Short mmCIF file of C-alpha atoms and ligand atoms in Angstrom, two decimals:
data_model
loop_
_atom_site.label_atom_id
_atom_site.label_comp_id
_atom_site.label_asym_id
_atom_site.label_seq_id
_atom_site.Cartn_x
_atom_site.Cartn_y
_atom_site.Cartn_z
CA MET A 739 -1.80 31.24 16.98
CA ILE A 740 -4.84 32.37 18.91
CA ASP A 741 -5.70 36.07 19.06
CA LYS A 742 -7.22 38.11 21.92
CA PHE A 743 -10.72 37.19 20.76
CA ALA A 744 -10.10 33.43 20.73
CA ARG A 745 -9.86 33.24 16.95
CA LYS A 746 -7.44 30.69 15.55
CA ILE A 747 -5.12 32.33 13.00
CA ASN A 748 -3.96 29.73 10.50
CA TYR A 749 -4.06 31.64 7.19
CA MET A 750 -1.37 33.91 5.73
CA ARG A 751 -1.90 35.97 2.57
CA ILE A 752 1.32 37.23 1.07
CA SER A 753 1.58 39.85 -1.62
CA VAL A 754 4.72 39.09 -3.64
CA THR A 755 4.64 42.26 -5.76
CA ASP A 756 2.73 45.52 -6.03
CA ARG A 757 3.16 45.58 -9.82
CA CYS A 758 0.49 44.47 -12.21
CA ASN A 759 -0.11 43.91 -15.91
CA LEU A 760 -3.68 45.27 -15.64
CA ARG A 761 -5.13 48.44 -14.14
CA CYS A 762 -8.51 47.56 -12.68
CA GLU A 763 -10.50 50.69 -12.11
CA TYR A 764 -11.12 50.07 -8.37
CA CYS A 765 -7.63 48.83 -7.55
CA MET A 766 -4.78 50.61 -9.29
CA PRO A 767 -4.43 53.98 -11.01
CA VAL A 768 -3.42 54.00 -14.67
CA VAL A 769 -0.69 56.57 -14.13
CA GLY A 770 1.14 57.91 -11.13
CA VAL A 771 2.06 54.62 -9.45
CA PRO A 772 5.56 55.19 -8.11
CA LYS A 773 7.73 52.17 -8.90
CA LYS A 774 9.10 50.72 -5.72
CA ALA A 775 12.83 50.13 -5.76
CA HIS A 776 13.79 46.45 -5.63
CA ASN A 777 15.28 46.84 -2.18
CA GLU A 778 11.96 48.13 -0.84
CA ILE A 779 10.26 44.87 -1.77
CA LEU A 780 10.73 41.73 0.30
CA ARG A 781 13.30 39.39 -1.18
CA LEU A 782 12.11 35.89 -2.04
CA GLU A 783 14.24 34.44 0.77
CA GLU A 784 12.63 36.84 3.25
CA ILE A 785 9.16 35.76 2.11
CA GLU A 786 10.17 32.14 2.48
CA SER A 787 11.49 32.65 5.99
CA ILE A 788 8.29 34.45 7.02
CA VAL A 789 6.28 31.47 5.75
CA VAL A 790 8.54 28.98 7.56
CA GLU A 791 8.09 30.87 10.85
CA GLY A 792 4.35 31.20 10.23
CA ILE A 793 4.04 27.46 9.71
CA ASN A 794 6.01 26.82 12.91
CA LEU A 795 3.35 28.92 14.64
CA GLY A 796 0.40 27.04 13.19
CA ILE A 797 -0.22 28.66 9.80
CA ASP A 798 -1.31 25.86 7.46
CA LYS A 799 -2.84 27.83 4.61
CA VAL A 800 -0.87 30.25 2.43
CA ARG A 801 -2.13 32.35 -0.48
CA LEU A 802 0.18 34.27 -2.79
CA THR A 803 -1.24 37.44 -4.27
CA GLY A 804 -0.21 40.88 -5.49
CA GLY A 805 -0.34 43.09 -7.63
CA GLU A 806 -0.18 40.29 -10.11
CA PRO A 807 1.85 37.49 -8.51
CA LEU A 808 2.72 35.92 -11.86
CA VAL A 809 4.75 38.98 -12.90
CA ARG A 810 7.13 38.60 -9.94
CA LYS A 811 10.52 37.31 -11.07
CA GLY A 812 11.35 34.05 -9.34
CA ILE A 813 7.75 33.23 -8.41
CA MET A 814 8.12 29.62 -9.60
CA GLY A 815 11.12 28.96 -7.37
CA LEU A 816 9.29 30.54 -4.43
CA ILE A 817 6.28 28.30 -5.01
CA SER A 818 8.46 25.17 -5.17
CA ASN A 819 10.21 26.10 -1.94
CA ILE A 820 7.03 26.99 -0.05
CA ALA A 821 5.23 23.87 -1.31
CA LYS A 822 7.95 21.71 0.25
CA ILE A 823 7.58 23.14 3.76
CA LYS A 824 6.22 20.50 6.12
CA GLY A 825 2.97 21.38 7.82
CA LEU A 826 1.49 23.40 4.96
CA LYS A 827 -1.89 22.03 3.93
CA ASP A 828 -2.99 24.52 1.28
CA LEU A 829 -0.98 26.68 -1.11
CA SER A 830 -3.04 28.83 -3.47
CA LEU A 831 -2.67 31.92 -5.62
CA THR A 832 -4.96 34.77 -6.67
CA THR A 833 -4.35 35.95 -10.21
CA ASN A 834 -5.94 38.02 -12.94
CA GLY A 835 -5.38 35.02 -15.21
CA VAL A 836 -3.57 36.91 -17.97
CA LEU A 837 -0.50 34.66 -17.71
CA LEU A 838 -2.26 31.48 -16.68
CA LYS A 839 -2.29 29.90 -20.11
CA LYS A 840 1.49 30.12 -20.14
CA TYR A 841 2.12 29.14 -16.51
CA ALA A 842 -0.72 26.94 -15.21
CA LYS A 843 0.99 23.61 -15.82
CA GLU A 844 4.28 24.72 -14.31
CA LEU A 845 2.47 26.16 -11.30
CA LYS A 846 0.85 22.78 -10.67
CA ASP A 847 4.16 20.95 -11.18
CA ARG A 848 5.82 23.28 -8.69
CA GLY A 849 3.31 22.34 -6.01
CA LEU A 850 0.62 25.02 -6.19
CA LYS A 851 -2.74 23.47 -5.30
CA ARG A 852 -5.29 25.87 -6.74
CA VAL A 853 -5.99 29.33 -8.12
CA ASN A 854 -8.62 32.04 -7.76
CA VAL A 855 -9.00 34.01 -10.97
CA SER A 856 -10.39 37.54 -10.94
CA ILE A 857 -12.76 38.20 -13.81
CA ASP A 858 -15.33 40.96 -13.49
CA SER A 859 -17.08 40.63 -16.84
CA LEU A 860 -17.76 38.05 -19.52
CA ASN A 861 -18.13 40.76 -22.12
CA ASP A 862 -14.97 41.71 -24.04
CA LYS A 863 -15.65 45.43 -24.05
CA THR A 864 -16.72 45.69 -20.41
CA TYR A 865 -13.75 43.59 -19.32
CA GLU A 866 -11.39 45.77 -21.31
CA LYS A 867 -12.92 48.90 -19.79
CA ILE A 868 -12.78 47.71 -16.17
CA THR A 869 -9.21 46.41 -16.47
CA LYS A 870 -8.05 49.31 -18.68
CA GLY A 871 -6.97 47.22 -21.62
CA GLY A 872 -7.24 43.59 -20.52
CA ASN A 873 -8.01 40.85 -23.03
CA LEU A 874 -10.88 38.64 -21.85
CA LYS A 875 -10.11 35.84 -24.33
CA LYS A 876 -6.65 35.36 -22.85
CA VAL A 877 -8.10 35.02 -19.36
CA LEU A 878 -10.78 32.56 -20.44
CA GLU A 879 -8.13 30.45 -22.17
CA GLY A 880 -6.00 30.62 -19.05
CA ILE A 881 -8.93 29.40 -16.94
CA GLU A 882 -9.36 26.37 -19.21
CA VAL A 883 -5.66 25.51 -19.02
CA ALA A 884 -5.75 25.89 -15.22
CA LYS A 885 -8.68 23.47 -14.98
CA LYS A 886 -6.89 20.94 -17.19
CA ALA A 887 -3.72 21.31 -15.14
CA GLY A 888 -5.71 20.45 -11.99
CA LEU A 889 -5.41 23.81 -10.21
CA THR A 890 -8.70 23.05 -8.55
CA PRO A 891 -11.16 23.70 -6.95
CA LEU A 892 -11.09 26.75 -9.17
CA LYS A 893 -12.72 29.94 -7.93
CA LEU A 894 -13.64 32.98 -9.98
CA ASN A 895 -13.66 36.35 -8.18
CA VAL A 896 -16.15 38.91 -9.45
CA VAL A 897 -16.25 42.38 -7.88
CA LEU A 898 -19.82 43.61 -8.31
CA MET A 899 -20.27 47.17 -9.54
CA LYS A 900 -23.69 48.72 -9.90
CA GLY A 901 -24.46 49.65 -13.49
CA ILE A 902 -21.18 48.18 -14.74
CA ASN A 903 -21.40 44.40 -14.40
CA ASP A 904 -24.42 43.62 -12.19
CA HIS A 905 -26.49 42.70 -15.27
CA GLU A 906 -24.05 39.80 -15.74
CA ILE A 907 -24.76 38.09 -12.41
CA GLY A 908 -26.92 35.49 -14.18
CA ASP A 909 -24.24 34.79 -16.79
CA PHE A 910 -21.69 34.17 -14.05
CA ILE A 911 -24.05 31.89 -12.12
CA GLU A 912 -24.67 29.99 -15.34
CA LEU A 913 -20.97 29.03 -15.39
CA THR A 914 -21.66 26.85 -12.34
CA ARG A 915 -24.30 24.74 -14.10
CA ASN A 916 -22.02 21.99 -15.43
CA GLU A 917 -18.74 22.62 -13.68
CA GLU A 918 -17.51 22.25 -10.15
CA ILE A 919 -16.25 25.80 -9.91
CA GLU A 920 -17.14 28.50 -7.42
CA VAL A 921 -18.16 31.94 -8.65
CA ARG A 922 -17.63 34.43 -5.83
CA PHE A 923 -19.29 37.81 -5.90
CA ILE A 924 -17.29 40.31 -3.87
CA GLU A 925 -18.67 43.60 -2.61
CA LEU A 926 -16.68 46.60 -3.79
CA MET A 927 -14.71 47.86 -0.79
CA PRO A 928 -13.80 51.49 -0.04
CA ILE A 929 -10.06 50.91 -0.18
CA GLY A 930 -7.44 53.22 -1.68
CA GLN A 931 -8.34 53.87 -5.31
CA ALA A 932 -11.96 52.80 -4.74
CA SER A 933 -12.65 54.82 -1.60
CA GLY A 934 -13.70 57.89 -3.59
CA TRP A 935 -16.25 56.28 -5.84
CA SER A 936 -17.24 53.03 -4.16
CA ASN A 937 -20.48 54.58 -2.81
CA GLU A 938 -21.71 55.23 -6.30
CA TYR A 939 -20.93 51.75 -7.63
CA HIS A 940 -21.27 49.70 -4.47
CA LEU A 941 -23.97 47.06 -4.69
CA PRO A 942 -24.73 45.00 -1.58
CA ASN A 943 -24.42 41.32 -2.34
CA THR A 944 -27.98 40.84 -1.08
CA ALA A 945 -28.87 41.87 -4.67
CA VAL A 946 -27.62 38.47 -5.85
CA LYS A 947 -29.98 36.60 -3.49
CA GLU A 948 -32.86 38.95 -4.30
CA ARG A 949 -32.47 38.50 -8.03
CA PHE A 950 -31.80 34.76 -7.88
CA LYS A 951 -34.19 33.51 -5.23
CA GLU A 952 -33.59 29.87 -6.23
CA LEU A 953 -30.10 29.97 -4.68
CA VAL A 954 -29.95 27.43 -1.87
CA PRO A 955 -27.61 28.13 1.08
CA ILE A 956 -24.97 25.52 1.87
CA ASP A 957 -22.29 25.35 4.58
CA LEU A 958 -23.33 28.66 6.18
CA GLU A 959 -22.00 27.47 9.53
CA ASN A 960 -18.38 27.62 8.38
CA LYS A 961 -17.35 30.95 9.91
CA SER A 962 -13.72 30.96 8.80
CA ILE A 963 -14.50 31.30 5.10
CA PRO A 964 -15.67 34.80 4.24
CA ALA A 965 -17.75 33.51 1.32
CA LYS A 966 -21.27 32.41 2.21
CA LYS A 967 -21.96 29.54 -0.15
CA TYR A 968 -25.04 28.87 -2.24
CA ARG A 969 -25.96 26.60 -5.09
CA MET A 970 -28.55 26.67 -7.83
CA PRO A 971 -30.66 23.50 -7.62
CA SER A 972 -29.04 20.74 -9.72
CA PHE A 973 -26.02 22.89 -10.65
CA LYS A 974 -22.61 21.30 -10.09
CA GLY A 975 -20.75 24.42 -8.96
CA THR A 976 -21.36 26.90 -6.17
CA VAL A 977 -21.91 30.62 -5.74
CA GLY A 978 -20.04 32.44 -2.97
CA LEU A 979 -21.05 35.80 -1.59
CA ILE A 980 -18.34 37.84 0.09
CA ASN A 981 -20.02 40.66 1.96
CA PRO A 982 -17.43 42.60 3.94
CA LEU A 983 -19.71 45.64 4.11
CA SER A 984 -23.25 44.37 4.33
CA GLU A 985 -22.38 41.51 6.71
CA CYS A 986 -19.37 41.66 8.98
CA PHE A 987 -17.55 38.29 9.06
CA CYS A 988 -14.87 39.41 11.50
CA ASP A 989 -15.76 36.85 14.18
CA GLY A 990 -14.52 34.12 11.83
CA CYS A 991 -11.38 35.97 10.72
CA ASN A 992 -8.42 33.57 10.60
CA ARG A 993 -5.82 35.56 8.66
CA ILE A 994 -2.96 38.00 8.56
CA ARG A 995 -1.68 39.77 5.44
CA ILE A 996 1.90 40.52 4.44
CA THR A 997 2.44 43.29 1.89
CA ALA A 998 5.12 43.18 -0.81
CA ASP A 999 6.99 45.98 0.97
CA GLY A 1000 7.19 43.98 4.17
CA LYS A 1001 4.34 45.24 6.33
CA ILE A 1002 2.00 42.97 8.26
CA LYS A 1003 -1.64 44.02 8.19
CA PRO A 1004 -3.49 42.41 11.08
CA CYS A 1005 -6.77 43.71 9.56
CA LEU A 1006 -7.55 44.53 5.92
CA HIS A 1007 -9.78 47.44 6.89
CA SER A 1008 -7.32 49.22 9.16
CA ASN A 1009 -4.36 51.42 8.28
CA TYR A 1010 -2.39 49.84 11.12
CA GLU A 1011 0.69 47.95 9.92
CA LEU A 1012 3.79 46.38 11.47
CA ASP A 1013 7.03 47.01 9.61
CA ILE A 1014 8.90 43.68 9.50
CA ARG A 1015 12.33 45.06 8.58
CA GLU A 1016 12.15 47.86 11.19
CA LEU A 1017 11.16 45.45 13.92
CA ARG A 1018 13.90 43.03 12.89
CA LYS A 1019 16.42 45.90 13.18
CA GLU A 1020 15.12 46.55 16.68
CA GLY A 1021 16.08 42.97 17.48
CA LEU A 1022 12.77 41.15 17.34
CA SER A 1023 12.72 37.69 15.83
CA MET A 1024 10.31 36.83 13.00
CA ARG A 1025 8.47 34.62 15.44
CA GLU A 1026 7.99 37.50 17.89
CA ILE A 1027 6.82 39.81 15.09
CA LEU A 1028 4.21 37.34 13.88
CA ILE A 1029 2.94 36.76 17.40
CA MET A 1030 2.76 40.54 17.92
CA SER A 1031 0.78 40.98 14.69
CA VAL A 1032 -1.78 38.43 15.78
CA SER A 1033 -2.12 40.05 19.18
CA GLU A 1034 -2.86 43.35 17.39
CA LYS A 1035 -5.84 42.00 15.45
CA PRO A 1036 -8.87 44.14 16.24
CA GLU A 1037 -12.13 42.47 17.22
CA LYS A 1038 -13.85 43.80 14.12
CA HIS A 1039 -13.60 46.39 11.40
CA SER A 1040 -15.51 49.64 11.50
CA ILE A 1041 -16.26 50.28 7.81
CA ALA A 1042 -19.91 50.94 8.53
CA ASP A 1043 -19.11 53.60 11.21
CA LYS A 1044 -19.47 57.26 10.32
CA GLU A 1045 -15.95 57.99 11.64
CA PHE A 1046 -14.39 55.26 9.49
CA LYS A 1047 -11.23 56.48 7.78
CA PRO A 1048 -10.79 54.92 4.31
CA ILE A 1049 -7.76 52.69 3.87
CA THR A 1050 -5.05 54.68 2.13
CA ARG A 1051 -3.17 51.80 0.53
CA ASN A 1052 -4.46 50.76 -2.85
CA MET A 1053 -5.51 47.13 -3.11
CA HIS A 1054 -2.66 46.27 -5.52
CA ARG A 1055 -0.36 47.18 -2.63
CA ILE A 1056 -2.23 44.94 -0.17
CA GLY A 1057 -3.23 41.85 -2.09
CA GLY A 1058 -6.98 41.63 -1.53
N1 SAM B 2117 -3.95 40.63 -9.45
C1 SAM B 2117 -4.58 39.55 -8.80
C2 SAM B 2117 -6.06 39.52 -9.10
O1 SAM B 2117 -6.60 40.49 -9.63
O2 SAM B 2117 -6.67 38.50 -8.79
C3 SAM B 2117 -4.35 39.51 -7.30
C4 SAM B 2117 -4.41 40.80 -6.55
S1 SAM B 2117 -5.99 41.59 -6.48
C5 SAM B 2117 -5.61 42.99 -5.49
C6 SAM B 2117 -6.89 40.51 -5.41
C7 SAM B 2117 -8.38 40.66 -5.40
O3 SAM B 2117 -8.74 41.90 -4.83
C8 SAM B 2117 -9.02 40.65 -6.80
O4 SAM B 2117 -10.02 39.64 -6.84
C9 SAM B 2117 -9.63 42.01 -6.92
O5 SAM B 2117 -10.80 42.00 -7.70
C10 SAM B 2117 -9.91 42.36 -5.47
N2 SAM B 2117 -10.05 43.81 -5.24
C11 SAM B 2117 -9.19 44.79 -5.54
N3 SAM B 2117 -9.67 46.00 -5.14
C12 SAM B 2117 -10.88 45.76 -4.58
C13 SAM B 2117 -11.88 46.58 -3.97
N4 SAM B 2117 -11.72 47.89 -3.86
N5 SAM B 2117 -12.99 45.99 -3.49
C14 SAM B 2117 -13.16 44.64 -3.59
N6 SAM B 2117 -12.25 43.81 -4.12
C15 SAM B 2117 -11.13 44.36 -4.63
FE1 SF4 B 2118 -4.05 44.17 -10.98
FE2 SF4 B 2118 -5.51 42.44 -9.59
FE3 SF4 B 2118 -5.55 45.06 -8.99
FE4 SF4 B 2118 -6.65 44.25 -11.22
S1 SF4 B 2118 -7.30 43.67 -9.16
S2 SF4 B 2118 -5.24 46.00 -10.99
S3 SF4 B 2118 -5.38 42.59 -11.81
S4 SF4 B 2118 -3.83 43.72 -8.80
#
């Protein structure tokens, strides 16, 4: 699919649940999250049929996310079924890693290619505080099992927060010394839960380059990946910088997002959504809905504008 601005859309991110077994400070409130009824969430067969239609239209990369995708009942069957669809080149999953130790091998056997694991601190206490109770050891063990299972290239997602984890940038970069992993620093975005306090904790990713001047840029020409890649001289792994705020990467945007409650978000930083079930009731086919969603992609986001209205959906209800 090609959008109005000549961008090729070949990447679909699907949130399979809005539930989560952690409560990261910037993503999901500890209390007051209304539980969605099962019938408000897309059924696994619906998700599968959306992927099939997407692939017919040229999607070749699918990422499952959440909430925490590994808490969705039936996720393994869904992965097997999606992995078998002809034309799909890359099937990945973003996870907080809590259940990886238990599931990594099965995920690989079911056809998942790789995982991104979110881990914002390498310090037990800080990790527990950010995630409101998470156990760092479990996640680190899960990462090891995922590597052994071959869910690679493995990427670690780190949301940078000023005064909370920015003193750990060096420790994270150190992880890339002997291993072919990618550590990706993500700028805190003013979305849902985080929109109220992101100004206080937001740290532009330029801080990483300023503090670690030895980082050498690699593959900066690849516009379709939001992460600008760097490497420390002689290190095996890479460092990715995802800078949605300080550097707009909209001209390389290649994706659409599907939420667990069946909305298509043509742009992460817009409140505009298409309601799949409503449009189906009105008689549109899934193919027509996907084409419509791509035609609705804006040229770029406007987060930096003064009039920008923060996104109301919390990230656990979008998928990142
Ligand atoms: N539960 C899984 C996880 O944590 O990896 C998948 C869903 S989570 C919403 C996906 C990604 O979004 C995570 O890497 C998380 O750190 C990131 N995220 C959530 N809220 C964010 C925010 N306000 N700004 C930047 N990244 C955010
Ligand atoms: Fe859960 Fe992931 Fe959001 Fe953390 S970032 S609360 S793990 S969905």
